[in-house]
Tab-separated table of C-alpha atoms in Angstrom:
chain	number	residue	atom	x	y	z
A	261	MET	CA	10.292	-4.191	0.709
A	262	ARG	CA	13.970	-4.490	1.476
A	263	VAL	CA	16.047	-4.226	-1.662
A	264	LEU	CA	19.754	-4.933	-2.088
A	265	SER	CA	22.060	-4.985	-5.040
A	266	VAL	CA	25.009	-7.085	-6.175
A	267	ALA	CA	27.454	-5.352	-8.503
A	268	GLY	CA	30.609	-6.468	-10.264
A	269	ILE	CA	32.096	-7.037	-13.690
A	270	THR	CA	30.919	-9.936	-15.853
A	271	GLY	CA	32.447	-13.157	-14.584
A	272	SER	CA	33.037	-11.843	-11.081
A	273	GLY	CA	30.553	-14.329	-9.643
A	274	LYS	CA	27.517	-12.082	-9.069
A	275	THR	CA	24.988	-14.778	-9.903
A	276	THR	CA	26.620	-17.351	-7.630
A	277	ILE	CA	26.619	-14.875	-4.741
A	278	ILE	CA	22.960	-14.107	-5.413
A	279	GLU	CA	22.043	-17.797	-5.597
A	280	ASN	CA	23.647	-18.324	-2.193
A	281	ILE	CA	21.904	-15.293	-0.722
A	282	ILE	CA	18.481	-16.212	-2.133
A	283	THR	CA	18.845	-19.811	-0.953
A	284	GLU	CA	19.687	-18.699	2.573
A	285	LEU	CA	16.990	-15.984	2.683
A	286	THR	CA	14.327	-18.479	1.612
A	287	LYS	CA	15.697	-20.947	4.148
A	288	ARG	CA	15.054	-18.228	6.726
A	289	ARG	CA	11.442	-18.072	5.474
A	290	TYR	CA	11.644	-14.764	3.642
A	291	SER	CA	9.923	-14.317	0.290
A	292	VAL	CA	12.443	-13.229	-2.332
A	293	GLY	CA	12.215	-11.713	-5.798
A	294	SER	CA	14.982	-10.603	-8.114
A	295	ILE	CA	15.734	-8.246	-10.981
A	296	LYS	CA	18.541	-8.957	-13.424
A	297	GLU	CA	19.985	-6.217	-15.613
A	298	ILE	CA	21.018	-7.595	-18.983
A	299	HIS	CA	23.817	-5.612	-20.566
A	300	TYR	CA	23.462	-7.098	-24.012
A	301	GLU	CA	21.953	-4.968	-26.697
A	302	LYS	CA	20.321	-7.795	-28.649
A	303	PHE	CA	18.695	-9.425	-25.610
A	304	ALA	CA	15.232	-10.781	-26.433
A	305	ILE	CA	13.660	-13.433	-24.238
A	306	ASP	CA	11.017	-14.363	-26.791
A	307	GLU	CA	12.017	-16.198	-29.920
A	308	GLU	CA	11.445	-14.965	-33.457
A	309	GLY	CA	8.209	-16.330	-34.887
A	310	THR	CA	6.471	-17.436	-31.692
A	311	ASN	CA	2.831	-16.440	-31.494
A	312	THR	CA	3.611	-13.829	-28.848
A	313	ASP	CA	6.403	-12.424	-31.020
A	314	ARG	CA	3.913	-12.186	-33.893
A	315	HIS	CA	1.445	-10.289	-31.648
A	316	TYR	CA	4.220	-7.859	-30.758
A	317	LYS	CA	5.346	-7.349	-34.335
A	318	ALA	CA	1.741	-6.663	-35.371
A	319	GLY	CA	1.655	-3.794	-32.854
A	320	ALA	CA	0.811	-5.112	-29.359
A	321	ASP	CA	3.210	-3.391	-26.981
A	322	LEU	CA	2.428	-5.556	-23.963
A	323	VAL	CA	2.218	-9.285	-24.483
A	324	THR	CA	1.727	-12.034	-21.923
A	325	ALA	CA	2.495	-15.715	-22.366
A	326	ARG	CA	0.588	-17.797	-19.837
A	327	GLY	CA	1.490	-21.438	-19.423
A	328	TYR	CA	0.391	-24.000	-16.869
A	329	PHE	CA	3.165	-23.139	-14.429
A	330	GLU	CA	4.358	-19.670	-15.330
A	331	THR	CA	3.132	-16.307	-16.566
A	332	ASP	CA	5.531	-14.107	-18.503
A	333	ILE	CA	4.574	-10.473	-18.909
A	334	LEU	CA	6.697	-9.024	-21.701
A	335	TYR	CA	6.963	-5.250	-21.830
A	336	LYS	CA	8.446	-4.054	-25.079
A	337	LYS	CA	10.302	-1.237	-23.420
A	338	ARG	CA	12.788	-0.687	-20.642
A	339	LEU	CA	10.897	-0.067	-17.392
A	340	SER	CA	12.381	1.837	-14.467
A	341	VAL	CA	13.303	-0.222	-11.408
A	342	GLN	CA	10.630	1.739	-9.518
A	343	ASP	CA	7.998	0.557	-11.997
A	344	ILE	CA	9.246	-3.026	-11.864
A	345	LEU	CA	9.225	-3.032	-8.055
A	346	ARG	CA	5.534	-2.085	-8.106
A	347	GLN	CA	4.887	-5.654	-9.274
A	348	TYR	CA	6.708	-7.070	-6.266
A	349	ASP	CA	5.421	-7.704	-2.786
A	350	HIS	CA	8.339	-9.584	-1.251
A	351	ASP	CA	10.359	-9.385	1.946
A	352	TYR	CA	13.566	-9.017	-0.076
A	353	VAL	CA	14.329	-8.158	-3.691
A	354	VAL	CA	17.861	-8.720	-5.003
A	355	LEU	CA	19.123	-6.652	-7.948
A	356	GLU	CA	21.878	-8.022	-10.165
A	357	GLY	CA	23.964	-5.544	-12.127
A	358	VAL	CA	21.485	-2.660	-11.754
A	359	GLU	CA	23.336	0.680	-11.769
A	360	ASP	CA	20.492	3.225	-11.703
A	361	PHE	CA	18.721	2.449	-8.424
A	362	PHE	CA	20.517	3.080	-5.132
A	363	VAL	CA	20.154	0.532	-2.380
A	364	PRO	CA	22.652	-1.181	-0.080
A	365	LYS	CA	25.186	-2.860	-2.350
A	366	ILE	CA	27.461	-5.885	-2.261
A	367	ILE	CA	30.495	-5.798	-4.559
A	368	SER	CA	31.589	-9.002	-6.233
A	369	ALA	CA	35.300	-8.826	-7.095
A	370	HIS	CA	38.427	-10.817	-7.892
A	371	ASN	CA	40.810	-8.164	-6.624
A	372	ILE	CA	41.263	-4.723	-5.124
A	373	GLU	CA	41.037	-2.982	-8.523
A	374	GLU	CA	37.587	-4.467	-9.119
A	375	ILE	CA	36.487	-3.349	-5.657
A	376	GLU	CA	37.710	0.170	-6.300
A	377	ALA	CA	35.797	0.348	-9.595
A	378	LYS	CA	32.439	-0.179	-7.830
A	379	LEU	CA	33.133	1.329	-4.421
A	380	ASP	CA	30.832	4.058	-3.155
A	381	GLU	CA	28.945	4.986	0.016
A	382	THR	CA	26.217	2.378	-0.608
A	383	VAL	CA	28.549	-0.639	-0.238
A	384	PHE	CA	28.065	-2.650	2.944
A	385	ALA	CA	29.783	-5.921	1.980
A	386	ILE	CA	32.249	-7.355	-0.510
A	387	SER	CA	32.335	-10.903	-1.832
A	388	GLY	CA	33.694	-12.987	-4.713
A	389	ARG	CA	37.194	-14.409	-5.226
A	390	ILE	CA	38.813	-11.597	-3.193
A	391	SER	CA	37.189	-13.078	-0.075
A	392	ASN	CA	39.820	-15.847	-0.143
A	393	GLU	CA	42.505	-13.230	0.461
A	394	ILE	CA	41.183	-10.511	2.757
A	395	GLU	CA	38.468	-10.249	5.418
A	396	GLU	CA	37.947	-6.528	5.403
A	397	TYR	CA	38.563	-3.602	3.062
A	398	GLN	CA	38.369	-0.010	4.298
A	399	GLY	CA	36.184	-1.164	7.150
A	400	ILE	CA	33.816	-3.122	4.902
A	401	PRO	CA	33.504	-6.860	5.611
A	402	VAL	CA	34.706	-9.191	2.833
A	403	ILE	CA	32.703	-12.422	3.000
A	404	ASN	CA	32.830	-15.686	1.071
A	405	THR	CA	29.198	-16.676	0.417
A	406	ILE	CA	30.090	-20.317	-0.257
A	407	THR	CA	31.803	-20.964	3.074
A	408	ASN	CA	30.208	-18.216	5.114
A	409	ILE	CA	26.676	-17.515	3.859
A	410	ASP	CA	25.307	-17.185	7.414
A	411	GLN	CA	27.572	-14.241	8.113
A	412	MET	CA	26.519	-12.554	4.850
A	413	VAL	CA	22.781	-13.003	5.404
A	414	ASP	CA	23.082	-11.947	9.073
A	415	LEU	CA	24.655	-8.750	7.725
A	416	ILE	CA	21.866	-8.342	5.151
A	417	GLU	CA	19.222	-8.719	7.871
A	418	GLN	CA	21.030	-6.125	9.939
A	419	LYS	CA	21.838	-3.578	7.227
A	420	VAL	CA	19.299	-3.707	4.406
A	421	PHE	CA	16.268	-1.454	4.917
A	422	PRO	CA	13.051	-0.735	2.988
A	423	ALA	CA	14.171	0.844	-0.278
A	424	LEU	CA	14.285	4.598	-0.595
A	425	PRO	CA	12.096	5.936	-3.411
A	426	ASN	CA	15.084	6.880	-5.586
A	427	LEU	CA	13.396	10.089	-6.651
A	428	PRO	CA	15.449	12.628	-8.573
A	429	GLU	CA	16.864	15.188	-6.111
A	430	LYS	CA	15.014	17.958	-7.935
A	431	CYS	CA	11.643	16.331	-7.140
A	432	CYS	CA	12.282	15.873	-3.423
A	433	GLY	CA	15.442	16.664	-1.484
A	434	THR	CA	13.378	16.915	1.713
A	435	CYS	CA	15.949	15.028	3.788
A	436	GLY	CA	18.803	17.172	2.498
A	437	TYR	CA	20.448	14.293	0.646
A	438	SER	CA	20.089	12.410	-2.594
A	439	CYS	CA	18.666	8.890	-2.131
A	440	LYS	CA	22.163	7.530	-2.856
A	441	GLU	CA	23.711	9.705	-0.159
A	442	LEU	CA	20.975	8.922	2.356
A	443	THR	CA	21.520	5.197	1.707
A	444	GLY	CA	25.149	5.707	2.744
A	445	GLU	CA	24.181	7.733	5.808
A	446	ILE	CA	21.713	5.074	6.946
A	447	LEU	CA	24.281	2.293	6.426
A	448	ARG	CA	26.785	4.207	8.559
A	449	GLY	CA	24.124	4.706	11.246
A	450	GLU	CA	24.205	8.492	10.957
A	451	ARG	CA	20.612	8.720	9.731
A	452	ASP	CA	17.774	6.240	9.776
A	453	ARG	CA	15.062	5.155	7.362
A	454	ASN	CA	12.544	7.519	8.962
A	455	ASP	CA	14.597	10.482	7.774
A	456	CYS	CA	13.010	9.812	4.402
A	457	PRO	CA	9.416	11.058	4.551
A	458	ILE	CA	8.331	8.713	1.783
A	459	GLY	CA	7.146	5.424	3.173
A	460	SER	CA	7.543	6.553	6.789
A	461	GLU	CA	4.902	6.640	9.518
A	462	ASN	CA	2.852	9.733	9.035
A	463	SER	CA	2.685	9.507	5.317
A	464	VAL	CA	-0.146	9.248	2.859
A	465	GLN	CA	-0.207	5.963	1.042
A	466	LEU	CA	-1.756	5.738	-2.399
A	467	LYS	CA	-2.341	2.639	-4.475
A	468	VAL	CA	-3.593	2.599	-8.040
A	469	ASP	CA	-4.833	-0.827	-9.108
A	470	GLY	CA	-2.916	-2.303	-6.205
A	471	HIS	CA	0.415	-0.697	-7.057
A	472	GLU	CA	1.903	1.775	-4.649
A	473	ILE	CA	2.517	5.256	-6.022
A	474	ASP	CA	5.308	7.275	-4.430
A	475	MET	CA	4.525	10.902	-3.645
A	476	VAL	CA	6.873	13.622	-2.455
A	477	PRO	CA	5.692	15.296	0.785
A	478	PHE	CA	4.315	18.281	-1.098
A	479	VAL	CA	2.003	16.046	-3.148
A	480	GLN	CA	1.111	13.992	-0.058
A	481	ASP	CA	0.000	17.208	1.594
A	482	ILE	CA	-2.167	18.198	-1.366
A	483	LEU	CA	-3.855	14.802	-1.354
A	484	ARG	CA	-4.283	14.796	2.421
A	485	ASN	CA	-5.833	18.271	2.330
A	486	ALA	CA	-8.140	17.353	-0.556
A	487	VAL	CA	-9.384	14.256	1.282
A	488	GLU	CA	-9.622	15.747	4.750
A	489	GLY	CA	-11.376	18.813	3.350
A	490	VAL	CA	-14.298	16.583	2.401
A	491	VAL	CA	-14.136	13.918	5.096
A	492	LYS	CA	-13.994	16.265	8.102
A	493	GLU	CA	-17.514	17.480	7.230
A	494	LEU	CA	-18.959	13.983	7.657
A	495	ASP	CA	-20.495	12.436	10.758
A	496	GLY	CA	-18.027	9.989	12.207
A	497	TYR	CA	-14.880	11.942	11.451
A	498	LYS	CA	-12.320	12.307	14.216
A	499	LYS	CA	-9.279	14.518	14.096
A	500	ASN	CA	-6.087	12.593	13.303
A	501	ALA	CA	-8.099	9.453	12.621
A	502	ARG	CA	-6.809	6.932	10.142
A	503	ILE	CA	-8.691	7.453	6.879
A	504	GLU	CA	-9.031	4.769	4.233
A	505	ILE	CA	-10.687	5.375	0.898
A	506	THR	CA	-11.290	2.940	-1.906
A	507	ILE	CA	-12.542	4.125	-5.258
A	508	GLY	CA	-13.519	1.501	-7.784
A	509	ASP	CA	-14.638	-2.020	-7.107
A	510	LYS	CA	-12.501	-4.503	-5.250
A	511	ASN	CA	-12.285	-6.968	-8.063
A	512	GLY	CA	-12.313	-4.557	-10.935
A	513	THR	CA	-9.598	-4.861	-13.482
A	514	SER	CA	-11.395	-3.429	-16.325
A	515	ARG	CA	-13.811	-0.662	-15.786
B	11	MET	CA	-10.430	-1.844	-21.311
B	12	ARG	CA	-12.153	-3.637	-24.122
B	13	VAL	CA	-11.159	-7.282	-24.221
B	14	LEU	CA	-11.877	-9.820	-26.953
B	15	SER	CA	-10.889	-13.399	-27.488
B	16	VAL	CA	-9.953	-15.544	-30.466
B	17	ALA	CA	-10.592	-19.275	-30.072
B	18	GLY	CA	-9.999	-22.257	-32.294
B	19	ILE	CA	-8.047	-25.472	-32.483
B	20	THR	CA	-4.278	-25.428	-33.042
B	21	GLY	CA	-3.535	-24.685	-36.689
B	22	SER	CA	-6.879	-22.976	-37.304
B	23	GLY	CA	-5.155	-19.649	-37.930
B	24	LYS	CA	-5.799	-17.856	-34.619
B	25	THR	CA	-2.474	-16.034	-34.614
B	26	THR	CA	-2.886	-14.799	-38.198
B	27	ILE	CA	-6.356	-13.456	-37.393
B	28	ILE	CA	-4.970	-11.733	-34.305
B	29	GLU	CA	-2.050	-10.248	-36.266
B	30	ASN	CA	-4.494	-8.767	-38.760
B	31	ILE	CA	-6.765	-7.415	-36.016
B	32	ILE	CA	-3.880	-5.895	-34.017
B	33	THR	CA	-2.408	-4.320	-37.149
B	34	GLU	CA	-5.738	-2.719	-38.077
B	35	LEU	CA	-6.529	-1.606	-34.493
B	36	THR	CA	-3.128	0.083	-34.188
B	37	LYS	CA	-3.655	1.660	-37.627
B	38	ARG	CA	-6.835	3.123	-36.130
B	39	ARG	CA	-4.697	4.579	-33.309
B	40	TYR	CA	-5.817	2.241	-30.559
B	41	SER	CA	-3.307	0.912	-28.052
B	42	VAL	CA	-3.356	-2.884	-28.039
B	43	GLY	CA	-2.046	-5.568	-25.718
B	44	SER	CA	-2.405	-9.321	-25.900
B	45	ILE	CA	-2.441	-12.458	-23.796
B	46	LYS	CA	-1.536	-15.837	-25.279
B	47	GLU	CA	-2.520	-19.055	-23.577
B	48	ILE	CA	0.118	-21.716	-24.080
B	49	HIS	CA	-1.310	-25.211	-23.961
B	50	TYR	CA	2.002	-26.980	-23.635
B	51	GLU	CA	2.917	-28.423	-20.319
B	52	LYS	CA	6.671	-27.932	-20.616
B	53	PHE	CA	6.469	-24.304	-21.714
B	54	ALA	CA	9.265	-22.212	-20.181
B	55	ILE	CA	10.246	-18.921	-21.741
B	56	ASP	CA	13.537	-18.675	-19.886
B	57	GLU	CA	16.346	-21.042	-20.780
B	58	GLU	CA	18.006	-23.438	-18.383
B	59	GLY	CA	21.100	-21.948	-16.824
B	60	THR	CA	20.490	-18.255	-17.536
B	61	ASN	CA	21.172	-15.984	-14.585
B	62	THR	CA	17.453	-15.375	-14.126
B	63	ASP	CA	16.781	-19.117	-14.202
B	64	ARG	CA	19.446	-19.557	-11.524
B	65	HIS	CA	17.751	-16.889	-9.360
B	66	TYR	CA	14.476	-18.765	-9.733
B	67	LYS	CA	15.954	-22.149	-8.900
B	68	ALA	CA	17.589	-20.650	-5.798
B	69	GLY	CA	14.119	-19.625	-4.579
B	70	ALA	CA	13.124	-16.267	-6.089
B	71	ASP	CA	9.505	-16.673	-7.185
B	72	LEU	CA	9.319	-13.456	-9.201
B	73	VAL	CA	12.211	-12.664	-11.499
B	74	THR	CA	12.588	-9.796	-13.950
B	75	ALA	CA	15.023	-9.610	-16.856
B	76	ARG	CA	15.540	-6.028	-17.930
B	77	GLY	CA	17.341	-5.331	-21.194
B	78	TYR	CA	17.844	-2.109	-23.120
B	79	PHE	CA	14.617	-2.489	-25.087
B	80	GLU	CA	12.428	-4.852	-23.123
B	81	THR	CA	11.475	-5.832	-19.578
B	82	ASP	CA	10.293	-9.367	-18.928
B	83	ILE	CA	8.519	-10.025	-15.665
B	84	LEU	CA	8.498	-13.751	-15.070
B	85	TYR	CA	5.974	-15.064	-12.569
B	86	LYS	CA	6.672	-18.627	-11.604
B	87	LYS	CA	3.009	-19.469	-11.361
B	88	ARG	CA	-0.127	-19.313	-13.466
B	89	LEU	CA	-1.851	-15.970	-12.896
B	90	SER	CA	-5.556	-15.423	-13.467
B	91	VAL	CA	-6.514	-13.340	-16.498
B	92	GLN	CA	-7.941	-10.787	-14.050
B	93	ASP	CA	-4.541	-10.442	-12.376
B	94	ILE	CA	-2.751	-10.207	-15.707
B	95	LEU	CA	-5.145	-7.520	-16.964
B	96	ARG	CA	-4.260	-5.350	-13.951
B	97	GLN	CA	-0.898	-4.788	-15.660
B	98	TYR	CA	-2.605	-3.510	-18.806
B	99	ASP	CA	-3.824	-0.052	-19.588
B	100	HIS	CA	-4.787	-0.415	-23.233
B	101	ASP	CA	-7.774	0.408	-25.408
B	102	TYR	CA	-8.010	-3.223	-26.529
B	103	VAL	CA	-6.583	-6.474	-25.243
B	104	VAL	CA	-6.772	-9.573	-27.434
B	105	LEU	CA	-6.781	-13.033	-25.834
B	106	GLU	CA	-5.534	-16.011	-27.824
B	107	GLY	CA	-6.769	-19.440	-26.784
B	108	VAL	CA	-7.936	-18.360	-23.322
B	109	GLU	CA	-10.863	-20.485	-22.147
B	110	ASP	CA	-11.441	-19.282	-18.584
B	111	PHE	CA	-12.320	-15.596	-19.063
B	112	PHE	CA	-15.545	-14.664	-20.830
B	113	VAL	CA	-15.472	-11.790	-23.297
B	114	PRO	CA	-16.817	-11.359	-26.840
B	115	LYS	CA	-15.250	-14.167	-28.883
B	116	ILE	CA	-14.210	-14.760	-32.487
B	117	ILE	CA	-14.024	-18.376	-33.609
B	118	SER	CA	-11.261	-19.396	-35.999
B	119	ALA	CA	-12.309	-22.489	-37.970
B	120	HIS	CA	-11.710	-24.553	-41.080
B	121	ASN	CA	-15.213	-25.952	-41.175
B	122	ILE	CA	-18.637	-26.153	-39.552
B	123	GLU	CA	-17.532	-28.860	-37.105
B	124	GLU	CA	-14.830	-26.605	-35.734
B	125	ILE	CA	-17.328	-23.772	-35.381
B	126	GLU	CA	-19.726	-25.998	-33.500
B	127	ALA	CA	-16.988	-27.080	-31.095
B	128	LYS	CA	-16.422	-23.505	-29.890
B	129	LEU	CA	-19.878	-21.981	-30.376
B	130	ASP	CA	-21.574	-20.334	-27.423
B	131	GLU	CA	-23.439	-17.116	-26.589
B	132	THR	CA	-20.233	-15.061	-26.463
B	133	VAL	CA	-19.409	-15.511	-30.178
B	134	PHE	CA	-19.910	-12.401	-32.306
B	135	ALA	CA	-17.828	-13.307	-35.386
B	136	ILE	CA	-16.260	-16.264	-37.139
B	137	SER	CA	-13.098	-16.283	-39.243
B	138	GLY	CA	-10.422	-18.617	-40.620
B	139	ARG	CA	-10.554	-20.904	-43.670
B	140	ILE	CA	-14.338	-21.295	-43.399
B	141	SER	CA	-14.692	-17.637	-44.431
B	142	ASN	CA	-13.861	-18.665	-47.999
B	143	GLU	CA	-17.055	-20.724	-48.102
B	144	ILE	CA	-19.791	-18.986	-46.102
B	145	GLU	CA	-20.564	-15.426	-45.048
B	146	GLU	CA	-22.813	-16.126	-42.150
B	147	TYR	CA	-23.517	-18.951	-39.714
B	148	GLN	CA	-26.602	-18.972	-37.486
B	149	GLY	CA	-26.813	-15.209	-37.836
B	150	ILE	CA	-23.115	-14.697	-36.935
B	151	PRO	CA	-20.978	-12.954	-39.595
B	152	VAL	CA	-18.147	-15.036	-41.082
B	153	ILE	CA	-15.299	-12.706	-42.100
B	154	ASN	CA	-11.966	-13.254	-43.824
B	155	THR	CA	-9.450	-11.060	-41.999
B	156	ILE	CA	-6.975	-11.114	-44.878
B	157	THR	CA	-9.330	-9.707	-47.515
B	158	ASN	CA	-11.815	-8.011	-45.248
B	159	ILE	CA	-10.103	-6.750	-42.114
B	160	ASP	CA	-12.027	-3.458	-42.170
B	161	GLN	CA	-15.333	-5.259	-41.760
B	162	MET	CA	-13.944	-7.316	-38.864
B	163	VAL	CA	-12.518	-4.340	-36.990
B	164	ASP	CA	-15.675	-2.273	-37.619
B	165	LEU	CA	-17.556	-5.127	-35.953
B	166	ILE	CA	-15.076	-5.205	-33.056
B	167	GLU	CA	-15.509	-1.470	-32.521
B	168	GLN	CA	-19.247	-1.926	-32.504
B	169	LYS	CA	-19.527	-5.062	-30.372
B	170	VAL	CA	-16.631	-5.311	-27.911
B	171	PHE	CA	-17.235	-3.596	-24.548
B	172	PRO	CA	-15.214	-3.058	-21.352
B	173	ALA	CA	-14.657	-6.519	-19.902
B	174	LEU	CA	-16.987	-7.846	-17.247
B	175	PRO	CA	-15.259	-8.756	-13.964
B	176	ASN	CA	-15.677	-12.513	-14.568
B	177	LEU	CA	-16.494	-13.137	-10.942
B	178	PRO	CA	-17.774	-16.545	-9.881
B	179	GLU	CA	-21.564	-16.404	-9.862
B	180	LYS	CA	-21.546	-17.272	-6.160
B	181	CYS	CA	-19.604	-14.079	-5.354
B	182	CYS	CA	-21.897	-11.779	-7.266
B	183	GLY	CA	-24.944	-12.642	-9.345
B	184	THR	CA	-26.313	-9.122	-8.823
B	185	CYS	CA	-27.355	-8.784	-12.465
B	186	GLY	CA	-29.123	-12.142	-12.473
B	187	TYR	CA	-26.677	-13.729	-14.919
B	188	SER	CA	-23.226	-15.240	-14.940
B	189	CYS	CA	-20.624	-13.005	-16.608
B	190	LYS	CA	-20.634	-15.398	-19.568
B	191	GLU	CA	-24.416	-15.122	-19.927
B	192	LEU	CA	-24.387	-11.352	-19.521
B	193	THR	CA	-21.714	-11.134	-22.239
B	194	GLY	CA	-24.154	-12.893	-24.567
B	195	GLU	CA	-27.056	-10.666	-23.521
B	196	ILE	CA	-25.013	-7.527	-24.153
B	197	LEU	CA	-23.863	-8.816	-27.568
B	198	ARG	CA	-27.489	-9.468	-28.544
B	199	GLY	CA	-28.453	-5.967	-27.342
B	200	GLU	CA	-30.825	-7.258	-24.685
B	201	ARG	CA	-28.761	-5.842	-21.810
B	202	ASP	CA	-26.001	-3.310	-21.690
B	203	ARG	CA	-22.665	-2.950	-19.908
B	204	ASN	CA	-24.235	-0.830	-17.178
B	205	ASP	CA	-26.335	-3.800	-16.074
B	206	CYS	CA	-23.160	-4.986	-14.382
B	207	PRO	CA	-22.779	-3.027	-11.145
B	208	ILE	CA	-19.083	-3.810	-10.886
B	209	GLY	CA	-17.066	-1.253	-12.650
B	210	SER	CA	-19.858	1.206	-12.273
B	211	GLU	CA	-18.692	4.522	-10.915
B	212	ASN	CA	-20.879	4.367	-7.841
B	213	SER	CA	-18.446	2.716	-5.499
B	214	VAL	CA	-16.532	4.937	-3.116
B	215	GLN	CA	-15.773	3.354	0.218
B	216	LEU	CA	-14.610	5.396	3.215
B	217	LYS	CA	-13.376	4.159	6.580
B	218	VAL	CA	-12.444	6.350	9.536
B	219	ASP	CA	-10.395	4.487	12.142
B	220	GLY	CA	-11.624	1.269	10.617
B	221	HIS	CA	-15.334	2.116	10.656
B	222	GLU	CA	-17.176	2.435	7.405
B	223	ILE	CA	-18.859	5.806	6.822
B	224	ASP	CA	-21.992	5.782	4.695
B	225	MET	CA	-22.180	8.440	2.027
B	226	VAL	CA	-25.069	9.388	-0.184
B	227	PRO	CA	-24.120	9.327	-3.874
B	228	PHE	CA	-23.814	13.125	-3.900
B	229	VAL	CA	-21.117	13.026	-1.187
B	230	GLN	CA	-19.416	10.042	-2.840
B	231	ASP	CA	-19.142	12.151	-5.954
B	232	ILE	CA	-17.594	15.071	-4.075
B	233	LEU	CA	-15.014	12.815	-2.427
B	234	ARG	CA	-14.247	11.020	-5.705
B	235	ASN	CA	-13.736	14.305	-7.501
B	236	ALA	CA	-11.489	15.647	-4.743
B	237	VAL	CA	-9.302	12.540	-4.810
B	238	GLU	CA	-9.204	12.023	-8.558
B	239	GLY	CA	-8.445	15.699	-9.068
B	240	VAL	CA	-5.123	15.178	-7.330
B	241	VAL	CA	-4.342	11.575	-8.197
B	242	LYS	CA	-4.834	11.865	-11.938
B	243	GLU	CA	-1.847	14.210	-12.096
B	244	LEU	CA	0.519	11.539	-10.736
B	245	ASP	CA	2.710	9.090	-12.630
B	246	GLY	CA	1.165	5.662	-12.408
B	247	TYR	CA	-2.459	6.808	-12.583
B	248	LYS	CA	-4.696	4.989	-15.016
B	249	LYS	CA	-8.177	6.057	-15.940
B	250	ASN	CA	-10.850	4.121	-14.033
B	251	ALA	CA	-8.215	2.394	-11.935
B	252	ARG	CA	-9.059	1.316	-8.428
B	253	ILE	CA	-7.646	3.924	-6.030
B	254	GLU	CA	-6.811	3.188	-2.401
B	255	ILE	CA	-5.650	5.864	0.002
B	256	THR	CA	-4.582	5.487	3.601
B	257	ILE	CA	-3.913	8.552	5.706
B	258	GLY	CA	-2.451	8.727	9.168
B	259	ASP	CA	-1.098	5.359	10.187
B	260	LYS	CA	1.855	3.215	9.367
B	261	ASN	CA	-0.058	-0.053	9.003
B	262	GLY	CA	-0.985	0.551	5.435
B	263	THR	CA	2.616	0.914	4.384
B	264	SER	CA	3.962	-2.173	2.722
B	265	ARG	CA	7.519	-0.867	2.715
């Protein structure tokens, strides 16, 4: 999944930029999901006194409201972006106002000061009101998404890559960078996505109940050795063969 | 996961019964989740014009609002109960007003007519206003959850079992019953949960370069133990979850 982020102060036009990007991406036949960070301490999507709110207040910590045309899964805690993304299976996911997950970023700004406040190595485009005044800032294209959405989405197609795992450096560090730094290196063309061993070709993929679990190379190796240690004793095994294992029934939600 | 359902007409007191059950289950140290069916065509949890609503209207079909204390994952379609339950990892999940997933059921009713309207083989208890008048109906206990919640939750602990897969009979039928019928048989003690082969532990599938490798149960157990020994140490693992592993090829990678 390719993930990008739009950052900027409140009122800088983030949502409008995202609307334009999503509209154009879907026009180009991509599936799109989004994640919106809400910086408002009292945010609560459910209203006081609804049945679901009553379930929650009685002690249910995960409550779903299912209607005829929507299904709202309400976690009563803040999930990590990694955990949220496990629910997604889209070509592109757009993050609005998320500060703790590093992916290629578009800044939305009125002026140079607002650009400077959000500028880092992950920025590959700038948009918002400032795009009426300049076309480029420190080598980064400044694009108006109302008049020039094609240029912006061409750039997204060219620049945005499958998200890095955003593991803490202490847990991985295999590539020699943090995920934030590697994002910058990839955007500048000095490294590429395969420099991250997680999600690249020779890796071990693990899904639990359909959700992908990231593993650092060390853990991938343990799992590969554990599996191959058994499987290589069986008739039909070939060295370097692709191995697929499924434990649990295909339809099982609820063993 | 043990799943139970509370059914009854609007105003019969379903939510109050569920509040009492959830409160008592959490007092007994169980984790509890819930799913509420909303029979209201215009139901929409998100308000018109919010940023997340704007993302959706631009074309994002999965939108998450993340606040400081909650995370709301908003699917713009009706999910099956099976799909919703994949997000849960709780001791008990309580369904309110769900009609299309068969699990042990409590009827909430004012009177005999309302009982009759919802009565089938999956009913193991009755509650609501009628519990002020009778203590038993056709052999089924009638329990007031305000004055007698202990009795109700004792009964839940005794009767409610890990949910059947609720597969269409055409796709399975291995046990000789529909999942609804088997639910009734288990509640009456004539069958038990192990009569359903799905969710049984005996299902490890192995493919090498796409070809299925048969394993006697003994070897299945060795492979399962090798895999689970590693995987259970990872974030994201859930007991009895379906596990899928792919080693040695990029095709399995959804990134």
